[in-house]
Amino acid sequence: MNTFRPFLLILIAALLCSRLPATAKPKWFADAIWYQVFPERFCNGDKTNDPVRASLKDTWPYLIPAAWQPSPWTSDWYKLQPWEQDGRDFYVHAQLRRYGGDIQGILDKLDYLKDLGVNTLYLNPVFESPSLHKYGATLYHHIDKHFGPDPAADLALFTTEDPGDPATWKWSTADKLFLELIRQVHRRGMRIIIDGVFNHVGIPFWAFQRARKEGPTSPFAKWFDIHRWDNPATVEDEFEYRGWAGVKGLPEFRKDDEGPHPEAKRHMHAIVKRWMDPNGDGDPSDGIDGWRLDVAAEVPIAFWHELRGWVTEINPDAYLTGEIWWEDYRSHKLKNAAPWLANAFDGVMNYRFTDAVLRFANEECKPASAAEFLGALRRIEDDYGYPKVLEVQNLLDSHDVARLGSAVMNPEARLDHDANVKGRPDYRTGPPNREARQKLKFMATLQFLLPGAPYIYYGTEAGMWGADDPDCRKPMLWPEIKYDDEAFLHTQERRSPVRVAFDTELHQFYQSLCRIRRKSAVWRRGDFQILFTSERWFAFRRKLGTEEAVVVVNAGRTAVGAPVQKFLAEGDKVQSLSSPTHPKRAESVAGFEVDPWGIVILQLK
Ligand SMILES: [Ca+2]
Ligand SMILES: [Ca+2]
Ligand SMILES: [Ca+2]
Ligand SMILES: [Ca+2]
């Protein structure tokens, strides 16, 4: 207890306050341990269905080298493939790369996920689309043919339907395998949600193509914002329309205050029904358990209220979460998602949490103090209320930001900023060093012990690293696969190659976090009470009924003594759970030290 300073206690006793009044009961959302799967990059379970050159048509960067081939799963990320040696930048080719991940791969790895300890999957878009990320759909009513077992048969099936008439829709081989995935997920007591991209589509989207072909009188012309039509008498294509964020590859739906055109909405309603109750018998157990709604802040909220109604009618237990993040990118201001949480969504991708954790634990130049960190958490809680603050997705990385394994090596870069290697050639793109690794574990532990549902981006538990998109979308590391060293940087060779392999130790660490979270509802549903704060350390209590746990968090560079006994009643027994960041067992209640970047959990009996 050499670093314990009693005067701190006096200073901070005033900060004691109880949070989370129990007024409403949280739903299963509070018990979720999320795992995000980026399907093209998670697991190639079927080598016979891998994308072919023709499937890349009509998506950026359009020009596909004749020698194009799928990329080897195990290849060095920045090393150019033979077909990429045409002088164009790595980041052009990166959008043309396909690695062959598919639904069979996810099925094959469900037991891996179960064993890791997660229980809810979020899949990036899975519908038919020419892009690697599938944010620009061709069809909403079919799973991408290269995610399923028979792409040729599926392509043939598409031509037998009228995409505008749900009565003609059939189930493709990819669709059927996806329904099997839902079954297998549910059989394991897990849940699954998918990306709903209802703001924009891809160039080949059936209604967009019909509008283009049929001209201004097409019934689909009013679905989109078409500024100018092609003049058939001229050689050039005069067709002009609005794309999402100015991106022509992603035609945007025309919207008024109520959202997209009523006929487009009718189509979307049919899509929601198809995937939430596939056999249409009124029992949603064969369907997905919810949606993650892309660029949600860019669609009028009235549409989300309407979609909420559709979803609730099919499955009142379904989870809706929105991608709601920047209010002002330049000033690092994130949106308060309260308006959407009021009666549209159940949760949000809680990037406010990400930002708060990174500022407190990752930033080195001017890190947020413990009080500032807790203040940021308090604001989230005040804005979202109880029980929603337990039900939001507390992520530390995703397909849109640098991986946590890289964030810790680049503490000067804030969330979603300065992590783009093209703009920041000095960004460190190698594995975390020892101290960075400790910080990673520290942040992950906070993520699992604080209010809100923890969320693992695929591969972060396996030790993956990577800068902002697309470098955060490398093929997943699997223990049974041998990978090439990373011998290249974005524009040159590395001085010394780095080894790439599944990180068993980190994986076990994440397993232990999942176990702690699952074992006791106190982490999932308990009150949150701050016990004391100092500049770089703090302690909090989680309490649910008679169960209590005290957590001491030290983000400093020196060990701290922690006077936890002050907050225990006479006769309380304290037991140290396996504390991943703290090697010592807390044997004595009277005093112990918390290591630098250490977190100690005491469970009160
Ligand atoms: Ca495949
Ligand atoms: Ca023309
Ligand atoms: Ca059903
Ligand atoms: Ca980004």
Coordinates of C-alpha atoms and ligand atoms in Angstrom, one line a residue:
M1 CA 0.0 0.0 0.0
N2 CA 2.9 2.3 -0.5
T3 CA 1.2 4.5 -3.0
F4 CA -2.1 4.9 -1.1
R5 CA -2.8 8.5 -0.2
P6 CA -5.6 9.1 2.2
F7 CA -6.2 12.7 1.3
L8 CA -7.4 11.6 -2.1
L9 CA -10.3 9.9 -0.5
I10 CA -11.5 13.1 1.2
L11 CA -11.3 15.0 -2.1
I12 CA -13.2 12.5 -4.0
A13 CA -15.7 11.2 -1.5
A14 CA -18.0 14.0 -2.7
L15 CA -18.1 12.4 -6.1
L16 CA -20.0 9.4 -4.7
C17 CA -23.2 9.1 -6.4
S18 CA -25.6 6.3 -7.4
R19 CA -26.7 5.9 -11.0
L20 CA -29.1 3.8 -13.0
P21 CA -32.4 3.9 -11.1
A22 CA -34.2 0.7 -11.7
T23 CA -37.4 1.8 -13.5
A24 CA -37.6 -0.5 -16.6
K25 CA -36.3 -4.0 -17.1
P26 CA -33.6 -4.4 -19.7
K27 CA -34.2 -6.8 -22.6
W28 CA -31.8 -9.4 -24.0
F29 CA -30.0 -6.6 -25.6
A30 CA -28.2 -5.9 -22.3
D31 CA -27.0 -9.5 -22.2
A32 CA -25.5 -9.4 -25.7
I33 CA -21.8 -9.9 -26.3
W34 CA -21.5 -8.7 -29.9
Y35 CA -19.3 -10.1 -32.6
Q36 CA -19.1 -8.3 -35.9
V37 CA -18.4 -10.4 -39.0
F38 CA -17.3 -8.8 -42.2
P39 CA -18.4 -11.7 -44.4
E40 CA -16.0 -11.4 -47.3
R41 CA -13.1 -11.5 -44.9
F42 CA -14.1 -13.9 -42.1
C43 CA -13.7 -17.4 -43.4
N44 CA -13.6 -19.0 -46.8
G45 CA -15.6 -22.1 -46.1
D46 CA -16.1 -23.0 -49.8
K47 CA -13.4 -22.5 -52.3
T48 CA -15.7 -23.4 -55.2
N49 CA -17.9 -20.3 -54.9
D50 CA -15.2 -17.6 -54.8
P51 CA -15.9 -14.4 -56.7
V52 CA -15.2 -14.3 -60.4
R53 CA -14.1 -11.2 -62.4
A54 CA -17.6 -10.6 -63.9
S55 CA -19.1 -10.2 -60.4
L56 CA -17.0 -7.0 -59.8
K57 CA -18.7 -5.2 -62.6
D58 CA -20.3 -1.8 -61.9
T59 CA -18.6 -0.9 -58.7
W60 CA -15.6 1.4 -58.0
P61 CA -12.9 1.5 -59.4
Y62 CA -14.7 -0.1 -62.5
L63 CA -11.5 -0.9 -64.4
I64 CA -10.7 -4.5 -63.6
P65 CA -7.4 -5.9 -64.8
A66 CA -7.7 -8.8 -67.3
A67 CA -5.5 -10.9 -65.1
W68 CA -7.6 -10.3 -62.0
Q69 CA -7.7 -13.2 -59.6
P70 CA -9.1 -13.7 -56.0
S71 CA -6.3 -12.9 -53.5
P72 CA -4.8 -15.6 -51.4
W73 CA -6.2 -15.6 -47.9
T74 CA -2.7 -15.8 -46.3
S75 CA -0.9 -13.2 -48.4
D76 CA 1.0 -10.2 -47.2
W77 CA -1.5 -7.4 -47.1
Y78 CA 0.4 -4.5 -48.7
K79 CA 2.3 -6.7 -51.2
L80 CA 0.8 -6.2 -54.6
Q81 CA -0.7 -9.3 -56.3
P82 CA 0.5 -10.1 -59.8
W83 CA -2.6 -8.5 -61.4
E84 CA -2.1 -5.4 -59.3
Q85 CA 1.3 -4.4 -60.9
D86 CA -0.2 -1.8 -63.2
G87 CA 1.0 1.4 -61.5
R88 CA -2.2 2.2 -59.8
D89 CA -2.2 2.8 -56.0
F90 CA -2.6 0.0 -53.5
Y91 CA -5.9 1.6 -52.3
V92 CA -7.4 1.3 -55.8
H93 CA -6.6 -2.4 -56.0
A94 CA -7.7 -2.9 -52.4
Q95 CA -11.3 -2.3 -53.5
L96 CA -10.9 -4.9 -56.3
R97 CA -9.6 -7.6 -54.0
R98 CA -11.7 -10.6 -53.1
Y99 CA -10.7 -13.2 -50.6
G100 CA -13.7 -15.5 -50.9
G101 CA -15.2 -15.4 -47.4
D102 CA -18.7 -16.8 -47.4
I103 CA -21.7 -18.1 -45.4
Q104 CA -20.3 -21.6 -45.2
G105 CA -17.2 -20.1 -43.5
I106 CA -19.4 -18.5 -40.8
L107 CA -21.2 -21.8 -40.3
D108 CA -17.9 -23.5 -40.0
K109 CA -16.8 -21.1 -37.3
L110 CA -19.9 -20.9 -35.2
D111 CA -18.4 -23.2 -32.7
Y112 CA -15.3 -21.0 -32.5
L113 CA -17.6 -18.1 -31.7
K114 CA -19.5 -20.0 -29.1
D115 CA -16.2 -21.1 -27.6
L116 CA -15.0 -17.5 -27.6
G117 CA -18.1 -16.7 -25.5
V118 CA -19.9 -14.2 -27.7
N119 CA -23.6 -14.6 -28.2
T120 CA -24.8 -12.1 -30.8
L121 CA -23.5 -11.7 -34.4
Y122 CA -23.7 -8.6 -36.5
L123 CA -23.0 -9.2 -40.2
N124 CA -22.0 -6.5 -42.5
P125 CA -24.2 -6.5 -45.7
V126 CA -24.9 -9.9 -47.1
F127 CA -27.2 -9.0 -50.0
E128 CA -26.2 -9.5 -53.7
S129 CA -23.8 -6.7 -54.6
P130 CA -20.7 -6.2 -56.7
S131 CA -18.6 -4.5 -54.1
L132 CA -16.4 -6.2 -51.5
H133 CA -18.3 -4.5 -48.6
K134 CA -21.7 -4.9 -50.3
Y135 CA -23.0 -1.5 -49.2
G136 CA -24.3 -1.0 -52.7
A137 CA -26.9 -3.7 -53.3
T138 CA -28.0 -5.2 -56.6
L139 CA -30.9 -7.0 -54.9
Y140 CA -32.2 -6.8 -51.3
H141 CA -34.1 -10.1 -51.6
H142 CA -31.1 -12.4 -52.2
I143 CA -27.9 -13.2 -50.3
D144 CA -24.9 -12.5 -52.5
K145 CA -24.4 -15.5 -54.8
H146 CA -20.7 -15.7 -54.0
F147 CA -21.6 -16.2 -50.3
G148 CA -23.6 -19.3 -51.3
P149 CA -22.8 -22.7 -52.7
D150 CA -23.9 -22.3 -56.3
P151 CA -23.3 -18.8 -57.8
A152 CA -24.2 -19.8 -61.4
A153 CA -27.6 -21.4 -60.3
D154 CA -28.4 -18.3 -58.2
L155 CA -27.6 -16.0 -61.1
A156 CA -29.9 -18.0 -63.3
L157 CA -32.6 -17.9 -60.7
F158 CA -32.5 -14.1 -60.4
T159 CA -33.6 -13.8 -64.1
T160 CA -36.8 -15.9 -63.4
E161 CA -38.2 -13.3 -61.0
D162 CA -39.7 -9.8 -61.0
P163 CA -37.7 -8.1 -58.3
G164 CA -40.6 -5.6 -57.9
D165 CA -43.1 -8.4 -57.2
P166 CA -42.4 -10.4 -54.0
A167 CA -44.9 -13.1 -55.1
T168 CA -42.3 -14.1 -57.7
W169 CA -39.3 -14.3 -55.3
K170 CA -37.7 -17.7 -54.8
W171 CA -35.0 -18.9 -52.4
S172 CA -31.6 -19.1 -54.0
T173 CA -28.9 -21.6 -52.8
A174 CA -27.2 -18.7 -51.0
D175 CA -30.5 -17.7 -49.4
K176 CA -31.1 -21.3 -48.2
L177 CA -27.6 -21.5 -46.7
F178 CA -28.2 -18.2 -44.9
L179 CA -31.4 -19.5 -43.5
E180 CA -29.5 -22.6 -42.3
L181 CA -27.0 -20.1 -40.7
I182 CA -29.9 -18.5 -38.8
R183 CA -31.0 -22.0 -37.6
Q184 CA -27.5 -22.9 -36.5
V185 CA -27.0 -19.6 -34.7
H186 CA -30.3 -20.0 -32.9
R187 CA -29.6 -23.7 -32.1
R188 CA -26.6 -22.5 -30.2
G189 CA -28.6 -20.0 -28.2
M190 CA -27.1 -17.1 -30.1
R191 CA -28.7 -14.3 -32.1
I192 CA -27.9 -12.6 -35.4
I193 CA -28.6 -9.2 -37.0
I194 CA -27.6 -7.9 -40.4
D195 CA -26.9 -4.6 -42.1
G196 CA -29.9 -2.8 -43.5
V197 CA -28.7 -0.4 -46.1
F198 CA -31.9 1.5 -47.0
N199 CA -30.4 4.9 -47.9
H200 CA -28.6 3.9 -51.1
V201 CA -28.0 1.0 -53.5
G202 CA -25.4 -0.1 -56.0
I203 CA -25.4 0.9 -59.7
P204 CA -26.8 -2.6 -60.7
F205 CA -29.8 -2.3 -58.3
W206 CA -32.7 -3.6 -60.2
A207 CA -35.0 -0.5 -59.8
F208 CA -32.2 1.9 -60.6
Q209 CA -31.4 0.0 -63.8
R210 CA -35.0 -0.1 -64.8
A211 CA -35.4 3.7 -64.2
R212 CA -32.3 4.3 -66.3
K213 CA -33.5 2.0 -69.1
E214 CA -37.1 3.1 -69.2
G215 CA -36.5 6.9 -68.8
P216 CA -38.6 9.6 -67.1
T217 CA -41.9 7.7 -67.4
S218 CA -40.5 4.6 -65.5
P219 CA -42.4 3.9 -62.3
F220 CA -38.9 3.7 -60.7
A221 CA -37.8 7.1 -61.8
K222 CA -39.3 8.6 -58.7
W223 CA -37.4 6.3 -56.4
F224 CA -34.1 8.1 -57.1
D225 CA -32.9 11.7 -57.5
I226 CA -32.3 11.8 -61.2
H227 CA -31.0 15.2 -62.4
R228 CA -30.7 14.5 -66.1
W229 CA -31.5 11.7 -68.5
D230 CA -29.4 10.3 -71.3
N231 CA -30.0 11.7 -74.7
P232 CA -29.9 8.7 -77.0
A233 CA -28.9 10.9 -79.9
T234 CA -25.5 11.6 -78.5
V235 CA -22.6 9.1 -77.8
E236 CA -21.9 10.3 -74.3
D237 CA -24.0 9.3 -71.3
E238 CA -25.8 12.3 -69.9
F239 CA -27.5 10.4 -67.2
E240 CA -26.9 12.2 -63.9
Y241 CA -28.2 11.3 -60.4
R242 CA -27.5 11.8 -56.8
G243 CA -25.2 9.3 -55.1
W244 CA -24.5 8.9 -51.4
A245 CA -21.9 11.5 -50.2
G246 CA -21.4 12.3 -53.9
V247 CA -20.4 8.7 -54.7
K248 CA -21.8 7.8 -58.1
G249 CA -21.4 4.2 -57.4
L250 CA -24.0 4.4 -54.6
P251 CA -27.3 5.9 -56.0
E252 CA -29.3 7.3 -53.2
F253 CA -33.0 6.9 -52.8
R254 CA -35.0 10.1 -53.2
K255 CA -36.4 11.1 -49.8
D256 CA -38.9 13.6 -48.4
D257 CA -39.8 14.1 -44.7
E258 CA -41.3 10.7 -44.6
G259 CA -38.3 8.9 -46.1
P260 CA -38.1 7.2 -49.5
H261 CA -40.9 7.1 -52.0
P262 CA -43.9 5.0 -50.8
E263 CA -43.4 2.4 -53.4
A264 CA -39.7 2.1 -52.5
K265 CA -40.8 1.7 -48.9
R266 CA -43.3 -1.0 -49.8
H267 CA -40.4 -2.9 -51.3
M268 CA -38.3 -2.4 -48.2
H269 CA -41.2 -3.6 -46.1
A270 CA -41.3 -6.8 -48.1
I271 CA -37.6 -7.1 -47.5
V272 CA -37.9 -6.7 -43.8
K273 CA -40.6 -9.4 -43.7
R274 CA -38.6 -11.8 -45.9
W275 CA -35.6 -11.9 -43.6
M276 CA -37.4 -11.6 -40.3
D277 CA -40.0 -14.3 -41.0
P278 CA -38.7 -16.2 -44.0
N279 CA -41.5 -18.8 -44.2
G280 CA -44.2 -16.2 -43.4
D281 CA -45.9 -18.3 -40.8
G282 CA -46.0 -15.5 -38.2
D283 CA -43.3 -17.1 -36.1
P284 CA -40.1 -15.1 -36.4
S285 CA -37.8 -17.8 -35.0
D286 CA -36.6 -18.7 -38.5
G287 CA -35.6 -15.1 -39.2
I288 CA -32.9 -12.6 -38.2
D289 CA -33.1 -11.0 -34.8
G290 CA -32.7 -7.4 -35.9
W291 CA -31.0 -4.9 -38.1
R292 CA -28.1 -2.5 -38.0
L293 CA -29.2 0.5 -40.0
D294 CA -26.6 2.1 -42.2
V295 CA -26.1 5.9 -42.3
A296 CA -29.2 6.2 -40.1
A297 CA -28.8 9.9 -39.4
E298 CA -29.1 10.6 -43.1
V299 CA -32.6 9.2 -43.5
P300 CA -35.6 11.1 -42.0
I301 CA -36.4 9.7 -38.6
A302 CA -40.1 9.3 -39.7
F303 CA -38.9 6.4 -41.9
W304 CA -37.2 4.7 -39.0
H305 CA -40.4 5.1 -36.9
E306 CA -42.3 3.4 -39.8
L307 CA -39.6 0.6 -40.0
R308 CA -39.8 0.1 -36.3
G309 CA -43.5 -0.6 -36.6
W310 CA -42.8 -3.2 -39.4
V311 CA -40.2 -4.9 -37.3
T312 CA -42.1 -4.9 -34.0
E313 CA -45.2 -6.3 -35.8
I314 CA -43.1 -9.3 -36.9
N315 CA -40.9 -9.7 -33.8
P316 CA -41.4 -7.5 -30.7
D317 CA -38.0 -8.8 -29.4
A318 CA -36.0 -7.7 -32.4
Y319 CA -33.1 -5.3 -31.9
L320 CA -32.6 -2.2 -34.1
T321 CA -29.3 -0.3 -33.9
G322 CA -28.2 2.6 -35.9
E323 CA -25.0 3.8 -37.3
I324 CA -25.1 7.3 -35.8
W325 CA -21.7 8.9 -35.3
W326 CA -20.2 12.2 -36.4
E327 CA -22.1 15.4 -35.6
D328 CA -19.0 17.4 -36.7
Y329 CA -16.0 15.3 -37.9
R330 CA -13.5 18.2 -37.8
S331 CA -14.1 19.0 -34.2
H332 CA -14.4 15.3 -33.2
K333 CA -18.0 15.9 -32.0
L334 CA -20.1 12.8 -32.0
K335 CA -23.9 12.8 -32.3
N336 CA -26.2 12.3 -29.3
A337 CA -28.3 9.4 -30.5
A338 CA -31.2 10.1 -28.0
P339 CA -33.7 11.2 -30.7
W340 CA -33.3 7.8 -32.4
L341 CA -33.3 5.9 -29.2
A342 CA -36.5 7.5 -28.1
N343 CA -38.8 5.4 -30.3
A344 CA -37.0 4.2 -33.4
F345 CA -33.9 2.2 -32.3
D346 CA -33.0 0.1 -29.3
G347 CA -29.4 0.8 -29.5
V348 CA -26.6 2.6 -31.4
M349 CA -23.1 1.9 -32.4
N350 CA -21.8 3.7 -29.4
Y351 CA -18.8 5.5 -30.8
R352 CA -19.1 8.0 -28.0
F353 CA -17.9 5.2 -25.8
T354 CA -15.1 4.4 -28.2
D355 CA -13.9 8.0 -28.2
A356 CA -14.1 8.3 -24.4
V357 CA -12.1 5.1 -23.8
L358 CA -9.4 6.1 -26.4
R359 CA -9.1 9.6 -25.0
F360 CA -8.6 8.3 -21.5
A361 CA -6.5 5.2 -22.1
N362 CA -4.9 5.6 -25.5
E363 CA -4.0 9.3 -25.9
E364 CA -0.6 10.1 -24.6
C365 CA -0.1 13.7 -25.3
K366 CA -3.0 15.1 -23.4
P367 CA -5.0 12.2 -22.1
A368 CA -8.4 12.7 -20.6
S369 CA -8.4 12.4 -16.8
A370 CA -10.4 9.7 -15.0
A371 CA -12.9 12.4 -14.1
E372 CA -13.2 13.5 -17.7
F373 CA -13.6 9.9 -18.8
L374 CA -16.3 9.3 -16.2
G375 CA -17.9 12.6 -17.2
A376 CA -18.2 11.4 -20.8
L377 CA -19.8 8.1 -19.6
R378 CA -22.2 10.1 -17.4
R379 CA -23.2 12.2 -20.4
I380 CA -24.0 9.1 -22.4
E381 CA -26.0 7.8 -19.5
D382 CA -27.9 11.0 -19.0
D383 CA -28.7 11.2 -22.7
Y384 CA -29.7 7.6 -23.2
G385 CA -31.2 6.8 -19.8
Y386 CA -31.8 3.4 -18.2
P387 CA -32.0 0.7 -19.4
K388 CA -30.8 1.9 -22.9
V389 CA -27.4 2.7 -21.6
L390 CA -27.1 -1.1 -20.9
E391 CA -28.3 -2.0 -24.4
V392 CA -26.1 0.1 -26.7
Q393 CA -23.2 -1.5 -28.6
N394 CA -20.0 -0.5 -26.8
L395 CA -17.4 -1.0 -29.5
L396 CA -13.7 -0.2 -29.6
D397 CA -13.3 -0.8 -33.3
S398 CA -15.2 -1.7 -36.5
H399 CA -15.0 -2.0 -40.2
D400 CA -14.9 1.9 -40.4
V401 CA -12.0 2.7 -38.1
A402 CA -8.5 1.5 -37.3
R403 CA -8.3 -1.7 -35.4
L404 CA -7.7 -1.5 -31.7
G405 CA -4.4 -3.3 -32.3
S406 CA -3.3 -0.4 -34.4
A407 CA -5.0 2.4 -32.4
V408 CA -2.8 1.4 -29.4
M409 CA 0.4 1.8 -31.6
N410 CA -0.8 5.2 -32.8
P411 CA -1.9 7.1 -29.7
E412 CA -1.6 10.5 -31.5
A413 CA -4.5 9.5 -33.8
R414 CA -8.0 10.1 -32.5
L415 CA -11.0 8.0 -33.4
D416 CA -11.6 7.8 -37.2
H417 CA -8.9 10.5 -37.7
D418 CA -5.4 10.3 -39.1
A419 CA -5.4 6.5 -39.4
N420 CA -5.6 6.5 -43.2
V421 CA -2.3 5.3 -44.4
K422 CA -2.6 7.0 -47.7
G423 CA -2.8 10.4 -45.9
R424 CA -0.5 9.4 -43.1
P425 CA 2.4 7.4 -44.4
D426 CA 4.0 7.4 -40.9
Y427 CA 1.1 5.6 -39.4
R428 CA 2.4 2.5 -37.6
T429 CA 1.0 -0.6 -39.4
G430 CA 2.7 -3.3 -37.4
P431 CA 1.7 -5.4 -34.4
P432 CA 1.3 -3.8 -31.0
N433 CA 4.4 -3.8 -28.8
R434 CA 4.4 -4.9 -25.2
E435 CA 3.1 -1.7 -23.7
A436 CA 0.5 -1.1 -26.4
R437 CA -0.7 -4.7 -25.9
Q438 CA -1.2 -4.0 -22.2
K439 CA -3.2 -0.9 -23.1
L440 CA -5.3 -3.0 -25.5
K441 CA -6.2 -5.4 -22.8
F442 CA -6.9 -2.6 -20.4
M443 CA -9.4 -1.0 -22.8
A444 CA -11.0 -4.3 -23.6
T445 CA -11.5 -5.0 -19.9
L446 CA -13.1 -1.7 -19.4
Q447 CA -15.4 -2.5 -22.3
F448 CA -16.6 -5.7 -20.6
L449 CA -17.1 -4.2 -17.1
L450 CA -18.7 -0.9 -17.8
P451 CA -22.5 -0.5 -18.6
G452 CA -23.3 -1.3 -22.2
A453 CA -23.0 -4.4 -24.4
P454 CA -19.4 -5.2 -25.3
Y455 CA -18.7 -5.7 -29.0
I456 CA -15.8 -7.4 -30.6
Y457 CA -14.8 -6.6 -34.2
Y458 CA -13.8 -9.9 -35.9
G459 CA -10.2 -10.7 -35.4
T460 CA -9.4 -8.2 -32.7
E461 CA -9.5 -11.1 -30.3
A462 CA -7.1 -13.0 -32.6
G463 CA -4.5 -10.2 -32.5
M464 CA -5.2 -8.6 -35.8
W465 CA -4.0 -5.0 -36.5
G466 CA -4.8 -2.6 -39.3
A467 CA -5.2 1.1 -40.1
D468 CA -8.5 2.7 -41.1
D469 CA -10.6 1.1 -43.9
P470 CA -9.7 -0.8 -45.9
D471 CA -6.7 -2.0 -43.8
C472 CA -9.0 -2.9 -41.0
R473 CA -10.7 -5.5 -43.3
K474 CA -7.9 -8.0 -43.7
P475 CA -8.7 -11.7 -43.9
M476 CA -9.3 -13.2 -40.5
L477 CA -6.5 -15.0 -38.7
W478 CA -7.2 -18.6 -37.9
P479 CA -5.0 -20.8 -35.7
E480 CA -4.9 -23.7 -38.2
I481 CA -3.7 -21.4 -41.1
K482 CA -0.1 -20.4 -41.8
Y483 CA 0.2 -16.8 -43.0
D484 CA 2.9 -15.0 -45.0
D485 CA 4.9 -12.5 -43.0
E486 CA 4.1 -8.8 -43.5
A487 CA 7.2 -7.7 -45.4
F488 CA 5.7 -4.7 -47.1
L489 CA 4.4 -1.3 -46.1
H490 CA 2.0 0.7 -48.2
T491 CA 4.7 2.0 -50.5
Q492 CA 7.9 0.1 -49.7
E493 CA 9.4 -2.9 -48.1
R494 CA 9.6 -3.2 -44.3
R495 CA 13.0 -3.1 -42.7
S496 CA 12.2 -6.3 -41.0
P497 CA 9.2 -8.5 -41.8
V498 CA 6.6 -9.0 -39.1
R499 CA 5.1 -12.4 -38.3
V500 CA 1.4 -12.8 -38.8
A501 CA -0.4 -15.5 -36.8
F502 CA -3.4 -16.1 -34.6
D503 CA -2.7 -14.8 -31.1
T504 CA -3.7 -17.6 -28.7
E505 CA -2.8 -15.6 -25.6
L506 CA -5.0 -12.6 -26.6
H507 CA -7.8 -15.0 -27.6
Q508 CA -7.7 -16.6 -24.2
F509 CA -7.8 -13.2 -22.6
Y510 CA -11.0 -12.3 -24.6
Q511 CA -12.4 -15.6 -23.6
S512 CA -11.9 -14.8 -20.0
L513 CA -13.6 -11.4 -20.4
C514 CA -16.6 -13.1 -22.0
R515 CA -16.7 -15.6 -19.2
I516 CA -16.7 -12.9 -16.5
R517 CA -19.5 -11.0 -18.3
R518 CA -21.6 -14.1 -18.8
K519 CA -21.1 -15.5 -15.3
S520 CA -22.7 -12.6 -13.5
A521 CA -25.6 -10.4 -14.5
V522 CA -24.1 -7.7 -12.4
W523 CA -21.9 -6.6 -15.4
R524 CA -24.8 -6.8 -17.8
R525 CA -27.7 -5.3 -15.7
G526 CA -26.2 -3.9 -12.6
D527 CA -26.1 -0.3 -11.2
F528 CA -23.0 1.7 -11.8
Q529 CA -21.6 3.7 -9.0
I530 CA -18.4 5.7 -8.9
L531 CA -16.5 5.1 -5.7
F532 CA -13.6 7.4 -6.2
T533 CA -11.5 9.1 -8.8
S534 CA -8.0 10.4 -9.1
E535 CA -6.1 11.8 -12.1
R536 CA -5.3 8.4 -13.7
W537 CA -7.2 6.0 -11.6
F538 CA -10.7 5.4 -10.3
A539 CA -12.9 2.7 -8.7
F540 CA -16.5 1.9 -9.3
R541 CA -19.1 -0.5 -8.1
R542 CA -21.7 -2.6 -10.0
K543 CA -24.6 -3.8 -8.0
L544 CA -27.6 -6.0 -8.8
G545 CA -29.8 -7.2 -6.0
T546 CA -27.6 -8.7 -3.4
E547 CA -24.7 -9.1 -5.8
E548 CA -21.9 -6.5 -5.9
A549 CA -18.6 -6.1 -7.5
V550 CA -15.9 -3.4 -7.1
V551 CA -13.5 -2.6 -9.8
V552 CA -10.3 -0.6 -9.5
V553 CA -8.9 0.9 -12.6
N554 CA -5.4 2.2 -13.0
A555 CA -4.5 4.0 -16.2
G556 CA -1.3 5.4 -14.8
R557 CA 2.3 4.4 -15.3
T558 CA 2.8 3.6 -11.6
A559 CA 1.1 1.1 -9.4
V560 CA -1.5 2.5 -7.0
G561 CA -2.7 1.3 -3.6
A562 CA -6.5 1.1 -3.5
P563 CA -8.4 1.6 -0.2
V564 CA -11.3 -0.5 -1.3
Q565 CA -12.0 -1.6 2.2
K566 CA -13.4 1.8 2.9
F567 CA -16.4 0.9 0.8
L568 CA -17.0 -2.5 2.3
A569 CA -19.3 -3.3 5.2
E570 CA -18.0 -5.0 8.2
G571 CA -17.8 -8.8 7.5
D572 CA -18.0 -8.5 3.7
K573 CA -16.0 -11.1 2.0
V574 CA -14.0 -10.2 -1.0
Q575 CA -12.9 -12.5 -3.7
S576 CA -10.6 -11.7 -6.5
L577 CA -11.9 -13.0 -9.8
S578 CA -9.3 -14.1 -12.3
S579 CA -8.1 -10.6 -13.2
P580 CA -6.5 -10.7 -16.7
T581 CA -4.4 -7.6 -16.2
H582 CA -3.4 -8.2 -12.6
P583 CA -1.1 -11.1 -12.0
K584 CA -1.5 -11.1 -8.2
R585 CA -4.4 -12.4 -6.3
A586 CA -5.8 -9.9 -3.9
E587 CA -5.4 -11.8 -0.7
S588 CA -5.9 -9.1 1.8
V589 CA -8.8 -6.8 1.9
A590 CA -6.8 -4.3 3.8
G591 CA -4.8 -3.2 0.9
F592 CA -3.3 -4.2 -2.4
E593 CA -1.7 -2.5 -5.4
V594 CA -3.0 -2.2 -8.9
D595 CA -0.4 -2.4 -11.6
P596 CA 0.1 0.2 -14.2
W597 CA -2.6 -0.3 -16.9
G598 CA -4.2 -2.7 -14.4
I599 CA -7.8 -3.4 -13.5
V600 CA -8.7 -5.4 -10.4
I601 CA -12.1 -6.9 -9.9
L602 CA -13.4 -7.7 -6.4
Q603 CA -16.6 -9.6 -6.2
L604 CA -18.5 -9.0 -3.0
K605 CA -20.4 -11.9 -1.6
Ligands
CA1 CA -15.6 -18.9 -50.9
CA2 CA -26.3 10.0 -74.8
CA3 CA -41.5 -18.1 -39.5
CA4 CA -12.9 5.7 -41.2

